[in-house]
XYZ file of C-alpha atoms in Angstrom:
168
model
C 17.940 22.639 -6.132
C 17.173 19.825 -3.691
C 17.889 16.215 -4.689
C 15.091 14.069 -6.079
C 13.276 12.066 -3.416
C 12.062 8.555 -4.059
C 8.498 8.123 -2.815
C 6.983 4.650 -2.551
C 3.214 4.465 -3.008
C 1.221 1.483 -1.819
C -2.420 1.705 -2.849
C -5.068 -0.648 -1.581
C -8.519 -0.819 -0.113
C -6.994 -2.746 2.804
C -10.290 -4.600 3.266
C -8.641 -6.377 5.073
C -5.005 -5.414 5.712
C -3.218 -8.648 4.782
C 0.158 -10.269 4.223
C 0.392 -8.930 0.664
C 0.119 -5.333 1.879
C 2.758 -6.009 4.546
C 5.273 -7.240 1.985
C 4.660 -4.274 -0.327
C 5.149 -1.905 2.630
C 8.337 -3.716 3.660
C 9.783 -3.444 0.136
C 8.813 0.226 -0.127
C 10.437 1.048 3.241
C 13.681 -0.602 2.123
C 13.790 1.146 -1.257
C 12.499 4.714 -0.760
C 13.179 7.941 1.088
C 9.556 7.999 2.234
C 6.375 6.061 1.610
C 2.692 6.809 1.270
C 0.139 4.167 2.164
C -2.891 5.228 0.149
C -6.159 3.714 1.357
C -8.591 3.577 -1.531
C -12.376 3.602 -1.402
C -12.451 5.327 2.003
C -16.167 5.983 1.611
C -16.952 2.246 1.573
C -16.429 1.269 5.209
C -19.572 -0.374 6.651
C -21.652 1.280 3.922
C -21.910 -1.166 1.049
C -21.569 -4.505 2.811
C -20.024 -5.844 5.976
C -18.882 -8.833 3.884
C -16.867 -6.834 1.343
C -16.213 -3.650 3.346
C -16.043 -4.568 7.034
C -13.738 -1.699 8.075
C -14.077 2.060 7.802
C -11.130 4.279 6.834
C -10.087 4.980 10.432
C -9.995 1.275 11.309
C -7.890 0.477 8.243
C -5.504 3.385 8.888
C -5.181 2.345 12.539
C -4.112 -1.196 11.593
C -1.453 0.144 9.229
C -0.190 2.588 11.874
C 0.072 -0.227 14.431
C 2.042 -2.326 11.965
C 4.425 0.554 11.169
C 4.886 1.327 14.862
C 5.710 -2.265 15.752
C 7.757 -3.350 12.715
C 9.273 -0.139 11.369
C 9.612 1.985 14.542
C 12.565 3.964 13.186
C 10.982 4.550 9.770
C 9.128 7.793 10.418
C 8.922 9.033 6.845
C 5.524 7.581 6.001
C 2.026 8.939 5.582
C -1.344 7.224 5.515
C -3.771 9.001 3.215
C -7.333 8.606 2.035
C -7.848 8.320 -1.741
C -11.509 8.655 -2.783
C -12.635 6.819 -5.886
C -13.038 8.678 -9.166
C -15.042 7.517 -12.157
C -12.678 8.477 -14.980
C -9.563 6.310 -15.057
C -7.804 8.751 -17.413
C -7.298 11.027 -14.416
C -6.368 8.322 -11.918
C -2.524 8.798 -11.961
C -2.751 12.569 -11.386
C -5.551 12.086 -8.817
C -3.375 9.626 -6.876
C -0.365 11.984 -6.925
C -2.535 14.869 -5.744
C -4.033 12.824 -2.901
C -0.574 11.550 -1.903
C 0.944 15.066 -2.099
C 3.690 13.987 -4.494
C 5.526 16.947 -5.986
C 7.274 17.414 -9.315
C 10.752 16.915 -7.853
C 9.830 13.558 -6.383
C 10.091 10.209 -8.140
C 7.007 8.075 -7.449
C 7.323 4.290 -7.277
C 3.983 2.457 -7.412
C 4.080 -0.903 -5.608
C 1.710 -3.646 -6.672
C 1.370 -7.349 -5.973
C -0.586 -7.933 -9.169
C 0.415 -7.445 -12.769
C -1.438 -4.340 -13.902
C -3.554 -4.423 -17.069
C -1.472 -2.768 -19.802
C -3.812 0.204 -20.312
C -3.681 0.955 -16.565
C 0.102 0.388 -16.416
C 0.614 2.710 -19.403
C -1.471 5.405 -17.717
C 0.582 5.064 -14.533
C 3.884 5.232 -16.474
C 2.629 8.203 -18.510
C 1.645 9.821 -15.203
C 5.266 9.590 -14.053
C 5.122 6.457 -11.905
C 7.761 3.755 -11.881
C 5.871 0.490 -11.418
C 7.390 -1.920 -8.890
C 5.702 -5.283 -9.331
C 6.368 -7.596 -6.400
C 5.217 -10.987 -7.743
C 2.340 -12.556 -5.890
C 4.259 -15.809 -5.550
C 6.675 -14.098 -3.189
C 4.050 -13.904 -0.474
C 1.350 -16.482 -1.205
C 3.069 -19.095 0.947
C 3.132 -16.913 4.050
C -0.431 -17.666 5.114
C -2.497 -20.859 5.084
C -5.220 -19.382 2.863
C -3.056 -17.155 0.630
C -3.049 -13.432 0.103
C -6.486 -12.781 1.549
C -5.454 -13.851 5.051
C -6.147 -10.971 7.379
C -3.403 -9.828 9.704
C -5.662 -9.278 12.649
C -3.170 -9.446 15.489
C 0.519 -9.189 16.286
C 0.995 -12.970 16.250
C -0.071 -13.106 12.589
C 2.460 -10.396 11.723
C 5.158 -12.114 13.803
C 4.556 -15.388 11.938
C 4.858 -13.557 8.619
C 8.134 -11.958 9.698
C 9.513 -15.230 11.098
C 8.704 -16.959 7.773
C 10.584 -14.194 5.899
C 13.607 -14.361 8.221
C 13.069 -10.984 9.891
C 13.823 -10.592 13.592
C 10.710 -10.554 15.772
């Protein structure tokens, strides 16, 4: 029997891809055998509103891939997947595992920057996830306007890494 793999799951709409997502990805890369960056609400790009959904799935996935290529070039054990919305939250944990292709012999770690509501957290734990809460305070200071600051270019990412003491 093969050893259990630790899989880090980062779920977000990534509208936009911001400093909070970067820090979750960095933690997951350090702590897991492989990671899955799950982009939620893929159907919402440009459809609902350019204010709330300015990027389509491909644009969001491209930004994540660029970040991984530049800042984790040797970490090749990652996947970027699309996770369509579902209406029944009771099935959300199993839906997420299915979309992320997480098998029974893999241990799933769910990374979040926000404290999950207890009913949601219980569902995730019951669904086999280990919740890794990275407190929001650990990355709010990295950008002038907080977590919602969009990492739109390499200089924004470099500033984030310089602030966290990473080589750039």
